Coordinates of C-alpha atoms in Angstrom, one line a residue:
M8 CA 134.0 119.9 86.7
N9 CA 134.5 123.7 86.6
A10 CA 133.9 126.3 83.9
S11 CA 136.8 128.5 83.0
M12 CA 137.4 131.8 81.1
N13 CA 140.6 133.0 79.5
T14 CA 141.9 135.0 76.6
R15 CA 143.7 133.5 73.7
G16 CA 145.1 135.7 70.9
G17 CA 142.9 138.6 72.0
S18 CA 139.7 136.5 71.9
L19 CA 137.7 135.6 74.9
V20 CA 137.5 131.8 75.4
V21 CA 135.1 130.1 77.8
E22 CA 135.3 126.4 78.6
A23 CA 132.7 124.2 80.2
D24 CA 131.5 120.6 80.4
V25 CA 128.1 121.4 78.8
A26 CA 127.0 124.3 76.5
V27 CA 123.3 124.8 76.1
C28 CA 122.3 126.9 73.1
G29 CA 118.9 128.5 73.8
G30 CA 117.4 129.6 77.1
G31 CA 113.8 128.6 76.6
V32 CA 112.2 126.4 79.2
A33 CA 113.6 123.2 77.6
G34 CA 117.1 124.7 77.5
T35 CA 116.9 126.2 81.0
M36 CA 115.8 122.8 82.5
A37 CA 118.7 121.1 80.6
A38 CA 121.2 123.6 82.0
V39 CA 119.9 123.3 85.6
A40 CA 119.7 119.5 85.5
A41 CA 123.3 119.3 84.2
A42 CA 124.6 121.7 86.7
R43 CA 122.9 119.9 89.6
Q44 CA 124.8 116.8 88.4
G45 CA 128.0 118.6 89.0
A46 CA 128.8 119.7 85.4
S47 CA 130.0 123.2 84.6
V48 CA 127.4 124.7 82.3
V49 CA 127.2 127.8 80.1
L50 CA 123.7 128.8 78.9
V51 CA 123.6 130.9 75.7
E52 CA 120.5 133.0 75.2
R53 CA 119.8 135.9 72.7
Y54 CA 117.5 137.9 75.0
G55 CA 118.3 139.4 78.3
F56 CA 116.0 136.9 80.1
L57 CA 115.2 133.2 79.9
G58 CA 112.0 131.4 79.0
G59 CA 111.6 131.5 75.2
N60 CA 108.0 130.9 74.2
A61 CA 107.0 130.9 77.8
T62 CA 108.2 134.4 78.4
A63 CA 109.1 136.2 75.2
G64 CA 106.2 134.4 73.4
A65 CA 103.9 135.0 76.4
V66 CA 102.1 131.7 76.0
A67 CA 101.1 132.2 79.7
Q68 CA 99.9 128.6 80.4
F69 CA 101.6 125.2 80.8
N70 CA 99.2 122.7 79.3
S71 CA 98.7 118.9 79.7
W72 CA 100.2 117.7 82.9
Q73 CA 98.0 114.6 83.1
T74 CA 95.9 112.0 81.2
G75 CA 92.2 112.6 80.8
N76 CA 91.5 110.7 84.0
G77 CA 94.0 112.7 86.0
R78 CA 97.1 110.5 86.1
K79 CA 100.2 112.8 86.3
V80 CA 102.6 112.3 83.4
V81 CA 104.8 115.4 83.7
A82 CA 106.6 116.3 87.0
G83 CA 110.2 116.7 88.0
L84 CA 111.7 120.1 87.2
A85 CA 108.5 121.2 85.6
D86 CA 106.7 120.8 88.9
E87 CA 109.5 122.8 90.6
V88 CA 109.0 125.6 88.1
V89 CA 105.3 125.8 89.1
A90 CA 106.0 125.6 92.8
R91 CA 108.5 128.4 92.5
L92 CA 106.0 130.5 90.5
R93 CA 103.4 130.0 93.3
L94 CA 105.9 131.2 95.9
Y95 CA 106.0 134.5 93.9
G96 CA 102.2 134.5 93.6
G97 CA 102.7 134.1 89.8
A98 CA 100.7 130.9 89.0
R99 CA 97.1 130.0 89.3
A100 CA 95.9 126.5 90.5
H101 CA 96.0 123.6 88.2
E102 CA 92.7 123.2 86.4
S103 CA 90.8 121.3 83.7
F104 CA 88.9 123.4 81.2
V105 CA 87.2 123.3 77.8
M106 CA 88.9 125.3 75.1
S107 CA 86.9 127.5 72.8
T108 CA 87.4 124.9 70.1
G109 CA 85.4 122.5 72.3
H110 CA 88.3 120.3 73.4
R111 CA 89.1 119.5 77.1
M112 CA 92.5 120.3 78.4
D113 CA 94.3 120.9 81.7
R114 CA 96.7 123.7 82.5
V115 CA 98.5 126.0 84.9
E116 CA 98.1 129.7 84.1
Y117 CA 101.1 131.8 85.0
A118 CA 102.5 135.3 84.7
P119 CA 105.3 135.4 82.0
E120 CA 107.2 138.2 83.7
V121 CA 107.3 136.3 87.0
L122 CA 108.6 133.2 85.2
K123 CA 111.7 135.2 84.2
L124 CA 112.5 135.6 87.9
V125 CA 111.9 131.9 88.6
L126 CA 114.2 130.8 85.8
D127 CA 116.8 133.3 87.0
D128 CA 116.6 131.8 90.5
M129 CA 117.0 128.2 89.3
V130 CA 120.0 129.0 87.1
A131 CA 121.8 131.0 89.7
E132 CA 121.2 128.5 92.5
A133 CA 122.4 125.6 90.3
G134 CA 125.6 127.4 89.3
V135 CA 124.8 127.7 85.6
R136 CA 126.7 130.6 83.9
P137 CA 124.1 132.4 81.8
L138 CA 125.5 134.1 78.7
L139 CA 122.6 136.5 77.8
H140 CA 122.4 139.0 74.9
A141 CA 124.5 136.4 72.9
N142 CA 123.8 135.3 69.4
L143 CA 125.3 132.2 67.8
L144 CA 127.7 132.9 64.9
G145 CA 129.1 129.5 64.1
V146 CA 129.8 125.9 65.2
D147 CA 133.2 124.2 64.9
C148 CA 133.3 120.4 64.3
E149 CA 136.0 117.7 63.9
G150 CA 134.4 114.7 62.4
R151 CA 131.4 113.7 64.5
Q152 CA 132.4 115.9 67.4
V153 CA 131.3 119.5 68.1
T154 CA 134.5 121.2 69.3
G155 CA 133.2 124.7 69.9
L156 CA 130.8 127.5 69.4
R157 CA 131.4 131.1 68.3
V158 CA 129.1 133.6 69.9
L159 CA 128.6 137.3 69.3
T160 CA 128.3 139.2 72.5
K161 CA 128.5 142.9 73.6
G162 CA 132.2 142.2 74.3
G163 CA 132.9 140.8 70.9
V164 CA 133.1 137.3 69.6
L165 CA 133.4 134.7 72.3
A166 CA 134.7 131.1 71.7
L167 CA 132.9 128.5 73.8
R168 CA 134.5 125.1 74.2
A169 CA 132.4 122.4 75.8
G170 CA 132.4 118.6 76.0
V171 CA 128.7 118.3 75.2
L172 CA 126.4 120.6 73.2
V173 CA 122.6 120.7 73.9
D174 CA 120.8 122.5 71.1
A175 CA 117.6 124.1 72.7
S176 CA 117.4 126.9 70.1
G177 CA 114.0 125.8 68.8
D178 CA 115.1 126.3 65.2
M179 CA 118.1 124.0 65.7
D180 CA 120.5 126.8 64.7
A181 CA 123.5 125.2 66.3
L182 CA 122.9 121.7 64.8
K183 CA 122.2 123.4 61.4
Q184 CA 125.7 125.0 61.5
A185 CA 127.2 121.7 62.7
G186 CA 126.0 120.0 59.6
A187 CA 123.3 117.8 61.2
R188 CA 120.7 116.2 59.0
F189 CA 117.1 117.2 59.3
L190 CA 113.7 115.6 58.5
E191 CA 111.7 116.7 55.6
L192 CA 108.0 117.5 55.5
G193 CA 105.9 114.7 53.9
D194 CA 103.4 115.1 51.0
G195 CA 100.5 117.3 52.1
E196 CA 102.3 118.5 55.2
A197 CA 103.2 122.2 56.0
L198 CA 104.9 123.9 58.9
Q199 CA 102.5 124.7 61.7
P200 CA 101.8 128.5 61.8
A201 CA 103.2 130.9 64.4
T202 CA 101.0 132.9 66.8
M203 CA 101.3 136.5 68.2
M204 CA 100.0 136.3 71.8
F205 CA 98.5 139.5 73.1
R206 CA 97.2 140.7 76.4
F207 CA 93.7 142.1 76.6
G208 CA 91.6 143.5 79.5
P209 CA 90.0 144.1 81.8
I210 CA 87.7 141.1 81.4
D211 CA 84.7 140.1 83.4
F212 CA 85.8 136.5 83.8
E213 CA 82.6 135.5 85.5
R214 CA 80.6 136.4 82.4
F215 CA 83.3 135.3 79.9
G216 CA 83.8 132.0 81.8
A217 CA 80.1 131.3 81.8
L218 CA 79.9 131.1 78.0
S219 CA 79.0 127.6 77.0
K220 CA 81.1 125.6 74.5
A221 CA 78.4 126.2 71.8
E222 CA 78.4 129.9 72.5
L223 CA 82.1 130.2 72.3
A224 CA 82.2 128.2 69.1
A225 CA 79.5 130.4 67.6
L226 CA 81.3 133.6 68.6
A227 CA 84.6 132.3 67.3
A228 CA 83.0 131.3 64.0
K229 CA 81.4 134.7 63.7
G230 CA 84.7 136.5 64.4
Y231 CA 86.5 134.4 61.7
A232 CA 83.8 134.9 59.1
Q233 CA 83.8 138.7 59.7
G234 CA 87.5 138.9 59.4
G235 CA 88.1 140.0 63.1
L236 CA 89.7 136.7 64.0
A237 CA 92.5 135.0 62.1
R238 CA 91.2 131.6 63.2
A239 CA 88.0 130.4 64.7
A240 CA 89.1 130.4 68.4
L241 CA 88.8 132.5 71.5
H242 CA 91.4 130.7 73.5
S243 CA 92.9 132.6 76.5
S244 CA 94.6 132.3 79.8
R245 CA 94.1 134.6 82.8
D246 CA 96.8 136.7 84.2
P247 CA 97.3 135.8 87.9
Y248 CA 97.6 139.5 88.9
S249 CA 94.7 141.1 87.1
N250 CA 91.5 140.8 85.1
D251 CA 93.5 140.6 81.9
G252 CA 93.8 137.6 79.6
W253 CA 96.5 136.4 77.2
F254 CA 94.9 135.4 73.9
N255 CA 96.2 132.8 71.5
I256 CA 94.0 133.4 68.5
S257 CA 96.2 134.7 65.7
R258 CA 97.6 132.6 62.8
L259 CA 100.8 133.3 60.9
G260 CA 101.7 130.8 58.2
I261 CA 105.5 131.2 57.8
D262 CA 108.8 129.5 57.8
A263 CA 110.3 131.2 60.9
T264 CA 113.9 130.4 59.7
D265 CA 113.4 132.8 56.9
P266 CA 114.5 136.2 58.3
M267 CA 112.4 138.4 56.0
A268 CA 109.3 136.2 56.7
L269 CA 109.8 136.2 60.4
G270 CA 110.0 140.0 60.6
A271 CA 106.9 140.3 58.4
A272 CA 105.1 137.9 60.6
E273 CA 105.8 140.0 63.7
I274 CA 104.2 143.0 62.0
E275 CA 101.2 141.0 60.7
G276 CA 100.8 139.4 64.1
R277 CA 100.4 142.7 65.8
R278 CA 97.9 143.7 63.2
Q279 CA 95.9 140.5 63.8
A280 CA 96.0 141.1 67.5
W281 CA 94.6 144.7 67.1
K282 CA 91.7 143.5 65.0
A283 CA 91.0 140.6 67.4
S284 CA 90.9 143.0 70.3
A285 CA 88.4 145.2 68.5
F286 CA 86.2 142.1 67.9
L287 CA 86.5 141.0 71.6
A288 CA 85.4 144.4 72.8
A289 CA 82.5 144.6 70.3
A290 CA 81.1 141.1 70.4
V291 CA 82.2 138.9 73.3
P292 CA 80.3 139.1 76.6
G293 CA 82.6 140.1 79.5
C294 CA 85.1 141.8 77.2
E295 CA 83.2 145.1 76.5
D296 CA 85.4 147.3 78.7
G297 CA 88.7 145.7 77.5
R298 CA 91.4 146.9 75.2
L299 CA 94.7 145.6 73.9
R300 CA 97.3 146.0 76.7
A301 CA 100.5 144.3 75.3
F302 CA 102.0 142.2 72.6
A303 CA 104.3 139.3 73.2
T304 CA 108.0 140.2 72.6
Q305 CA 108.1 137.7 69.7
V306 CA 105.7 135.5 67.8
G307 CA 105.4 132.0 69.2
V308 CA 106.8 129.4 66.8
R309 CA 105.3 125.9 66.8
E310 CA 107.6 124.2 64.2
T311 CA 110.6 124.8 62.0
R312 CA 113.5 122.3 61.8
R313 CA 113.3 118.8 63.2
V314 CA 116.6 116.9 63.5
E315 CA 117.2 113.5 62.1
G316 CA 117.9 111.4 65.2
D317 CA 118.9 107.9 66.1
H318 CA 115.1 107.3 66.3
V319 CA 112.3 109.2 64.6
L320 CA 109.3 109.3 66.9
T321 CA 106.1 108.7 65.0
A322 CA 102.4 109.5 65.7
G323 CA 101.7 105.8 65.5
E324 CA 104.1 105.1 68.3
L325 CA 102.4 107.8 70.4
L326 CA 98.9 106.4 69.7
A327 CA 99.9 102.8 70.3
P328 CA 101.4 103.8 72.7
M329 CA 104.9 102.2 72.2
Q330 CA 106.9 101.4 75.3
F331 CA 110.5 102.3 74.9
P332 CA 113.3 100.8 77.1
D333 CA 115.1 104.1 76.8
A334 CA 112.1 106.3 77.6
V335 CA 113.2 109.5 79.4
A336 CA 109.9 111.5 79.4
A337 CA 106.2 111.0 79.0
G338 CA 103.3 113.1 77.8
A339 CA 99.5 113.0 77.1
Y340 CA 99.0 116.1 75.0
P341 CA 96.9 115.4 71.9
I342 CA 98.0 115.6 68.3
D343 CA 97.2 119.2 67.6
I344 CA 97.9 120.5 64.1
H345 CA 97.2 124.1 63.3
P346 CA 97.0 124.5 59.5
A347 CA 98.9 127.3 58.0
Q348 CA 95.8 128.7 56.3
G349 CA 92.1 128.7 57.3
G350 CA 90.3 128.6 60.6
A351 CA 90.3 124.8 61.2
L352 CA 92.3 122.6 63.6
H353 CA 93.3 119.0 63.3
Y354 CA 93.0 117.5 66.7
V355 CA 93.4 113.9 67.8
P356 CA 92.7 113.5 71.5
M357 CA 94.1 110.7 73.6
D358 CA 92.0 108.2 75.5
D359 CA 91.3 108.8 79.2
D360 CA 94.3 106.9 80.6
H361 CA 96.5 107.2 77.5
A362 CA 100.1 108.4 77.9
Y363 CA 103.1 108.0 75.6
Q364 CA 106.8 108.0 76.0
I365 CA 109.8 109.8 74.4
P366 CA 112.9 107.8 73.9
Y367 CA 116.4 109.0 74.6
R368 CA 117.4 108.1 71.0
S369 CA 115.2 110.8 69.7
L370 CA 117.4 113.4 71.4
I371 CA 120.6 112.2 69.7
P372 CA 121.4 113.7 66.2
S373 CA 122.3 110.9 63.9
T374 CA 125.5 112.5 62.6
L375 CA 127.1 113.7 65.9
D376 CA 128.5 112.0 68.9
N377 CA 128.5 114.8 71.6
A378 CA 125.3 116.6 71.0
L379 CA 121.7 116.4 72.2
V380 CA 118.6 118.2 71.2
V381 CA 115.6 119.3 73.3
G382 CA 112.4 121.2 72.6
R383 CA 110.5 121.3 69.4
G384 CA 113.4 120.3 67.2
I385 CA 113.8 116.7 68.5
S386 CA 113.6 113.8 66.1
A387 CA 109.9 113.3 65.5
S388 CA 107.6 113.2 62.5
H389 CA 105.5 116.3 61.7
E390 CA 102.4 114.7 63.2
A391 CA 104.2 113.4 66.4
L392 CA 105.8 116.8 67.0
A393 CA 102.3 118.3 67.0
A394 CA 101.8 116.4 70.3
I395 CA 105.2 116.6 72.0
R396 CA 106.1 120.2 71.3
V397 CA 104.3 121.7 74.2
M398 CA 106.2 123.4 77.0
T399 CA 105.4 120.9 79.8
I400 CA 106.8 118.0 77.8
S401 CA 109.7 120.1 76.6
M402 CA 110.7 120.8 80.2
A403 CA 110.6 117.0 80.9
V404 CA 112.8 116.3 77.9
G405 CA 115.2 119.1 78.9
H406 CA 115.5 117.6 82.4
A407 CA 116.5 114.3 80.8
A408 CA 119.0 115.8 78.4
G409 CA 120.7 117.8 81.1
I410 CA 121.4 114.8 83.2
A411 CA 122.5 112.8 80.1
A412 CA 124.9 115.6 79.0
A413 CA 126.5 115.8 82.5
M414 CA 126.9 112.0 82.5
A415 CA 128.5 112.0 79.1
A416 CA 130.9 114.9 79.9
K417 CA 131.9 113.2 83.2
A418 CA 132.6 109.9 81.5
A419 CA 134.7 111.5 78.8
G420 CA 137.5 112.5 81.2
A421 CA 140.4 114.7 80.3
G422 CA 141.2 114.7 76.6
M423 CA 138.5 112.3 75.6
G424 CA 135.6 113.2 73.3
A425 CA 132.2 112.9 75.0
Q426 CA 129.9 110.2 73.7
V427 CA 126.2 110.7 74.4
R428 CA 125.4 107.2 73.0
S429 CA 127.5 105.7 75.8
V430 CA 125.4 107.1 78.6
A431 CA 124.0 104.3 80.7
V432 CA 120.3 104.6 80.1
P433 CA 119.3 102.7 83.3
A434 CA 121.3 105.1 85.4
L435 CA 119.9 108.1 83.5
R436 CA 116.3 106.8 84.1
E437 CA 117.1 106.2 87.8
A438 CA 118.4 109.7 88.2
L439 CA 115.3 111.1 86.5
V440 CA 113.0 109.1 88.8
R441 CA 115.0 110.3 91.9
G442 CA 114.4 113.9 90.6
G443 CA 110.6 113.3 90.5
A444 CA 110.2 112.7 86.8
V445 CA 107.5 110.5 85.4
L446 CA 108.7 108.2 82.6
A447 CA 105.4 106.3 81.6

């Protein structure tokens, strides 16, 4: 299964077995997994680098690898990413910690700039063709089949023909243009807010880390009450190369699919970061000598569109937890809803040995036959998405979708439309387990 490029009627046409739209960590894992199965893969990304929220959004930590008692629930390609980061010296040791909000969590802190190199390496070694600096213009469909994408590049409009589409764009831009159906917010629900990450330092981490849960909570409440913090939190991750920290403490209540609102949020996010930096230096022990060093390239978006899939994953199923015969990924991250306004946080932790599953059917758009979705747009309720949206779980889901996409493209054969529902789930699960994934 080989990718090809040619010119038809003056337009550049690229053909591949699998097209992945969006090069965040979910999309990159999908592309790598598909290519390792022998599929030809083109990965479309608007920036000149991969990683999405993990790099452009500078989240700087991969959260929730395990249950409360330490049972591993995310591995596979996600583990490989961390191992490769460590070879570059770009990731700290896995640790458990208490967030400034008082909740216990586990994480791996990493350097976002080094992650760009790691993802470059993985894509190149797998034989994925990265199409960077490329923006989606349109999607062509015939009935329930996606027949092609139109992409704006520096060389003009490029036509991309692929057997299977994986939408990893976060906002589900490709599926939106393909006419897919999306889930609505329920009564009393609102889109989770975005965050502008910022880098601040130097920090005396010995003093900062010695602050008790109560002291952190009191400082965060003080900062919020005084207007220095947009939410009552002092959550940060340490840069592996310095005494700087990346802070996740802004709050931007927007619909990030609204172009005017998104731009305004970038501006407001930088303003919030500047005010937060001043509060850190003035009031937080260990931060007295620090200053704002950098903003993330973009705001980190938690939620926009959620596709209507063959199965809508619910919070009740996560909390049960429901066992799915077509489970392709697992997780243990809590239900973590950031309200659009105010300083509070709705947080439902899992029991010590509690893990949940994500079914393959939640990756399949209900109205299309040759498309899959990964990342924060999968078919899940608003409350369920608040648990499964994190990057570790998104990498696990991307791993699964990439293998499934390659299987569907291979089974289609010459001249036959790919059918993602025809993928043999037992074979998919076996391939994931061979690749080190955890499914329960």
